[in-house]
PDB file of C-alpha atoms in Angstrom:
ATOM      1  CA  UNK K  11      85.815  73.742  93.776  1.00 88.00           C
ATOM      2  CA  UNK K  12      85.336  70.749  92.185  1.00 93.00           C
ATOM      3  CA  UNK K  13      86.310  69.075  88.837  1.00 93.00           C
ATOM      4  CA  UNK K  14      83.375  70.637  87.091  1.00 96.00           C
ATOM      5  CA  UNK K  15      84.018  74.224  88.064  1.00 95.00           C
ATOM      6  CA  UNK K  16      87.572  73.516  86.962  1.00 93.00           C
ATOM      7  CA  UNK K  17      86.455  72.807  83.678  1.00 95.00           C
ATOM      8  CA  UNK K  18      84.113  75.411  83.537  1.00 95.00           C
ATOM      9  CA  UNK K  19      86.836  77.671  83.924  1.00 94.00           C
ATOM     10  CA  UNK K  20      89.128  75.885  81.848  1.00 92.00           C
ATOM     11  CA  UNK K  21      86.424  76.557  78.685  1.00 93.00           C
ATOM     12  CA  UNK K  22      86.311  80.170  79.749  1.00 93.00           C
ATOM     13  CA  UNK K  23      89.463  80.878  79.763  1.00 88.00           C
ATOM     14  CA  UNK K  24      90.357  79.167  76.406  1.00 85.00           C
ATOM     15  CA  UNK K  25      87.821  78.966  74.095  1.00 88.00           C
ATOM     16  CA  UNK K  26      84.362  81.120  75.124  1.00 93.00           C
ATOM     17  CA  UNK K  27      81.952  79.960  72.829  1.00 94.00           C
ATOM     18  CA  UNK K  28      80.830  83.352  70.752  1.00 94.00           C
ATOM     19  CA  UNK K  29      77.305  82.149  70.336  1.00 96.00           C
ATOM     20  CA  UNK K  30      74.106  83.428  71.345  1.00 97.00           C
ATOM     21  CA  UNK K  31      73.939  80.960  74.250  1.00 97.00           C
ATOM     22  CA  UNK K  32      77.540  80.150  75.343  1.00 97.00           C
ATOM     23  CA  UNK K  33      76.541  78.835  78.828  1.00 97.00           C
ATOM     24  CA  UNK K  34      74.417  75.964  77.096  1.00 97.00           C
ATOM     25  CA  UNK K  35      77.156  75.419  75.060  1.00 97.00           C
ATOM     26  CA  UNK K  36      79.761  75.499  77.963  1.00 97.00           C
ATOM     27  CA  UNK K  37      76.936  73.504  79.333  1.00 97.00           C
ATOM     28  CA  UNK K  38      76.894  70.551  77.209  1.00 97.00           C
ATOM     29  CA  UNK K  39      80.622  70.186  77.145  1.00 97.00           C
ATOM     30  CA  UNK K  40      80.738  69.245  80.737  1.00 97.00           C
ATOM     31  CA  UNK K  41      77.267  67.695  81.423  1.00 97.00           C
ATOM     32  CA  UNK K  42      74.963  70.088  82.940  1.00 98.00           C
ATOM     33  CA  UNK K  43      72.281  72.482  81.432  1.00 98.00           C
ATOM     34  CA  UNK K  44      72.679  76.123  80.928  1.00 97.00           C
ATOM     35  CA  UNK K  45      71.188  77.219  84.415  1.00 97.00           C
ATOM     36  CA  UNK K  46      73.182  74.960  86.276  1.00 98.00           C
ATOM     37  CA  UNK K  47      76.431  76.328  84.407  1.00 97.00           C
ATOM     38  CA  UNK K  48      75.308  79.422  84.615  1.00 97.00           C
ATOM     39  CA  UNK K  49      74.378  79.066  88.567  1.00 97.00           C
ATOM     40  CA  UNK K  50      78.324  77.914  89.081  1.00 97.00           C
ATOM     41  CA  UNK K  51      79.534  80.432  87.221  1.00 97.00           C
ATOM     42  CA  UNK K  52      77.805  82.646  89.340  1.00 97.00           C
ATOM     43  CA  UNK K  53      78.589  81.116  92.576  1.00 97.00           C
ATOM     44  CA  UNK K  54      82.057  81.297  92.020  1.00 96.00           C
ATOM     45  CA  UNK K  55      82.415  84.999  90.898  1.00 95.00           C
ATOM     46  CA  UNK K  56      80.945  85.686  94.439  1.00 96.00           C
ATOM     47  CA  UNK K  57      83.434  83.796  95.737  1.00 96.00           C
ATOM     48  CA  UNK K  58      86.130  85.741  94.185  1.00 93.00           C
ATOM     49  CA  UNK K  59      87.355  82.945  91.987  1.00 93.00           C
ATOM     50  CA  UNK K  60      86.368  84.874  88.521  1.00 93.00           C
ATOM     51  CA  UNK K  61      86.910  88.496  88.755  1.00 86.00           C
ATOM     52  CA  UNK K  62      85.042  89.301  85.470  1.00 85.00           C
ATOM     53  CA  UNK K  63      84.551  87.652  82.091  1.00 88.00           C
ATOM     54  CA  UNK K  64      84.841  90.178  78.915  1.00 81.00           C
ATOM     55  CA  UNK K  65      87.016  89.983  75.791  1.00 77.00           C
ATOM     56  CA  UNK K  66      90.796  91.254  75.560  1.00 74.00           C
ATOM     57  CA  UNK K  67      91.666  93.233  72.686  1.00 74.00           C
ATOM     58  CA  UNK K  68      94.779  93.829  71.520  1.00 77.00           C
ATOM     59  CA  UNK K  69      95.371  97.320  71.900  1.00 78.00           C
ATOM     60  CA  UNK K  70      97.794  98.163  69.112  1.00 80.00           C
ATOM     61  CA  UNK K  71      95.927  96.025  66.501  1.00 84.00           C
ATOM     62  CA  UNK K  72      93.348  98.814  67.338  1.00 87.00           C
ATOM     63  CA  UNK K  73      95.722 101.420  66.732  1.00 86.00           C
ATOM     64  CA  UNK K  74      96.136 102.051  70.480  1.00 90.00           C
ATOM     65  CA  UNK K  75      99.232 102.925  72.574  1.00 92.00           C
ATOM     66  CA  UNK K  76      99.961 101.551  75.716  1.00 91.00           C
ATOM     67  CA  UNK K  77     102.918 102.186  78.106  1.00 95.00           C
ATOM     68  CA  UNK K  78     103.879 101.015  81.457  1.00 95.00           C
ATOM     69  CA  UNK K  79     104.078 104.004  84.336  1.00 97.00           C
ATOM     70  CA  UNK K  80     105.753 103.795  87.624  1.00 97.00           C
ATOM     71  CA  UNK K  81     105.828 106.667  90.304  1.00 98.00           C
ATOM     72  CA  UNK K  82     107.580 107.176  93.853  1.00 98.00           C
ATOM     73  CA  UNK K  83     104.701 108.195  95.996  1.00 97.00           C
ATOM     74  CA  UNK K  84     104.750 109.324  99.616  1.00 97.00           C
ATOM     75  CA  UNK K  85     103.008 106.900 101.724  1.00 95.00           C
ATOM     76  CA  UNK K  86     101.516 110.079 102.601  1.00 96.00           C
ATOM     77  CA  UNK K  87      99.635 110.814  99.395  1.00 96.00           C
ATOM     78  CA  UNK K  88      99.483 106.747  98.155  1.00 96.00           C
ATOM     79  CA  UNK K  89      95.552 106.661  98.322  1.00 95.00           C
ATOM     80  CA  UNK K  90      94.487 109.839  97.027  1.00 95.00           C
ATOM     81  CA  UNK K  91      97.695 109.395  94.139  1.00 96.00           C
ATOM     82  CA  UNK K  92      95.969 105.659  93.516  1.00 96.00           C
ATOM     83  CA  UNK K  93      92.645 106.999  93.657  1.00 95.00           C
ATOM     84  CA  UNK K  94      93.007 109.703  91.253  1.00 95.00           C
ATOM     85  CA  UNK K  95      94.964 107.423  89.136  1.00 96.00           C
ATOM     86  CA  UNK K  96      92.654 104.516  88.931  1.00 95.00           C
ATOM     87  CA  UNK K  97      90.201 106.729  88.482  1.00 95.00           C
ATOM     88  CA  UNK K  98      91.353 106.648  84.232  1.00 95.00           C
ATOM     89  CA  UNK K  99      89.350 104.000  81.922  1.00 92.00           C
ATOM     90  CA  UNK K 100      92.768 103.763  80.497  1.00 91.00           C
ATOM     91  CA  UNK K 101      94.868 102.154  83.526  1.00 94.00           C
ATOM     92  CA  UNK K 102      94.393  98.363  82.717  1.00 87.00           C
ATOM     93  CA  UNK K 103      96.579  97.590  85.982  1.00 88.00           C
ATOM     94  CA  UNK K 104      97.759  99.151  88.578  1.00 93.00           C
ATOM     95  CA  UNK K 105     100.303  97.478  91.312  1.00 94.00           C
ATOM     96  CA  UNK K 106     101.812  98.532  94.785  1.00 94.00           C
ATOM     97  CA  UNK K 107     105.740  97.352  95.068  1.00 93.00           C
ATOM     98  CA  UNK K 108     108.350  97.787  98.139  1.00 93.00           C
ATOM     99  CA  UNK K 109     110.502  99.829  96.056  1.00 93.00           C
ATOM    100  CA  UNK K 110     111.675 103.515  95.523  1.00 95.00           C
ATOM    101  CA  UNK K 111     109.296 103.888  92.679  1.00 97.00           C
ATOM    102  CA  UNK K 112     106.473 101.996  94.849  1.00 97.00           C
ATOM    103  CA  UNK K 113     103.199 102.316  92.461  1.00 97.00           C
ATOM    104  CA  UNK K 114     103.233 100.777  89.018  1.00 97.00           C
ATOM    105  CA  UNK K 115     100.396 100.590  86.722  1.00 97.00           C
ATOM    106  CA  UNK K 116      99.722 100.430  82.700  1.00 94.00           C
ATOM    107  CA  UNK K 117      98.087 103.010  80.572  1.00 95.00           C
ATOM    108  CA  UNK K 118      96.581 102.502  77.223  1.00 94.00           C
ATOM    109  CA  UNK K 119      94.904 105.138  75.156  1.00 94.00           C
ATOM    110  CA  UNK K 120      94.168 105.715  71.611  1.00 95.00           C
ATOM    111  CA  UNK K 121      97.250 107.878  71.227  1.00 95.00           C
ATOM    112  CA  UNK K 122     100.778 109.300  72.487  1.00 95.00           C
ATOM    113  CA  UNK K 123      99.298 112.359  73.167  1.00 96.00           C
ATOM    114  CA  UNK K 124      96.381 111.545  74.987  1.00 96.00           C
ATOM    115  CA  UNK K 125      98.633 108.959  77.242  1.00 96.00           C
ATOM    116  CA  UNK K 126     100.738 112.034  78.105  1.00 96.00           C
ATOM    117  CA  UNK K 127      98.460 114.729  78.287  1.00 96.00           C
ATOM    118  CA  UNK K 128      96.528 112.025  81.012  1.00 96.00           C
ATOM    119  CA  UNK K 129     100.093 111.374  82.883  1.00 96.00           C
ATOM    120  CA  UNK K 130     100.564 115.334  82.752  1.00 97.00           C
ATOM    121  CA  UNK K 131      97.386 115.752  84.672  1.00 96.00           C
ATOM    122  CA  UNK K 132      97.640 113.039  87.089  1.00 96.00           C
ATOM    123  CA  UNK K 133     100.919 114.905  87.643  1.00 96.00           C
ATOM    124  CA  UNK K 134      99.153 118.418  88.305  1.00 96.00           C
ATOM    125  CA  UNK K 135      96.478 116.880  90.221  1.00 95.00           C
ATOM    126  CA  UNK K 136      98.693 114.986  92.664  1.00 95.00           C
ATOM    127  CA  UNK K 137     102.064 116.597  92.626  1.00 96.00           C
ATOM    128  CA  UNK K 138     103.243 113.397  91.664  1.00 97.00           C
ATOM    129  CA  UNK K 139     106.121 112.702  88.690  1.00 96.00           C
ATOM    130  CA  UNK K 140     105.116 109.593  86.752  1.00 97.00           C
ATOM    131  CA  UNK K 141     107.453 107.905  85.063  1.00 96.00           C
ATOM    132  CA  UNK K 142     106.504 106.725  81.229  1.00 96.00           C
ATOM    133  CA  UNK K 143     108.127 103.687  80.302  1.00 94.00           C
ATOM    134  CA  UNK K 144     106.698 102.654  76.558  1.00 91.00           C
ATOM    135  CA  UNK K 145     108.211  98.744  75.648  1.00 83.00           C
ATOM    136  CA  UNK K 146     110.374  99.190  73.009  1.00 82.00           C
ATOM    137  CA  UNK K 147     109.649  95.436  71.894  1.00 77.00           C
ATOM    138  CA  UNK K 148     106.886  93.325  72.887  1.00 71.00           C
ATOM    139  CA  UNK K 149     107.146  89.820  74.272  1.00 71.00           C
ATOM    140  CA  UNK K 150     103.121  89.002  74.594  1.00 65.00           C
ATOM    141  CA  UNK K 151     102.551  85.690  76.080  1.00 62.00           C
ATOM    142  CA  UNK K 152      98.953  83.734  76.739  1.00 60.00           C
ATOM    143  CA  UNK K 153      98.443  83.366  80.300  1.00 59.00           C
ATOM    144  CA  UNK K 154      95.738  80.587  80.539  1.00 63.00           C
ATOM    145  CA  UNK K 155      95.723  78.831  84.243  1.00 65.00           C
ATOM    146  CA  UNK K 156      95.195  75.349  83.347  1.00 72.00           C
ATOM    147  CA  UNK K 157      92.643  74.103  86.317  1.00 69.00           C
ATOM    148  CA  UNK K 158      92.661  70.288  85.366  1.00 70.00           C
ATOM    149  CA  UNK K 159      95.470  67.963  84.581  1.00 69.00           C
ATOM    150  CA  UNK K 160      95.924  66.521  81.129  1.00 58.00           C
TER     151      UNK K 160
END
């Protein structure tokens, strides 16, 4: 990856241009024309370097809840319990740990009741007890990772 790509992603990350060509735009900021942005761009999400590119929103702005789950699942039943899980538009993240309560993930849906009637089912489908653990206060941070130095 060179310094280009790095500030390709750098512009992605931090300011996306919301305009009807933002890869000409991203384009002219580091010298190249909107194919050839849009060719590295390209070349590095099949490489694995982006994952996707698509707006956050913040969830409870929108009036949604979110809470973070954790479960202690048999190694027995971890891919059909993940499976099943994942399987949820809601569950934003979901994380394997070498604890007790090995499987963590995070759950946001447009109300309490919808979160729990979805954690009750996972529950029923999997014989699985999930663990809801809503923040009580949040402590959002931005998470940019800065690709060139200052």
């Amino acid at each position: 990856m060179d310094n280009t790509d790095k500030h390709i992603l750098d512009i992605i990350q931090t300011d996306f241009p919301l305009v009807s060509r933002p890869y000409a735009t991203i384009g002219a900021q580091v010298g190249l024309t909107q194919a050839e942005t849009l060719a590295r761009v390209r070349a590095m999400q099949h490489r694995g370097v982006i994952r996707r590119i698509g707006a956050n929103f913040q969830s409870r702005r929108l009036g949604w809840k979110s809470t973070l789950c954790a479960a202690a699942v048999p190694q027995e039943k971890l891919e059909e319990f993940v499976a099943w899980v994942n399987s949820y538009p809601g569950v934003t993240h979901n994380y394997l740990r070498r604890h007790t309560y090995n499987v963590w993930f995070t759950f946001i849906g447009p109300s309490w009741e919808d979160i729990e009637d979805s954690l009750k089912a996972i529950r029923e489908k999997t014989g699985v007890k999930v663990l809801n653990l809503p923040a009580e206060r949040m402590f959002k941070i931005r998470v940019d990772f800065r690709m060139q130095e200052e």
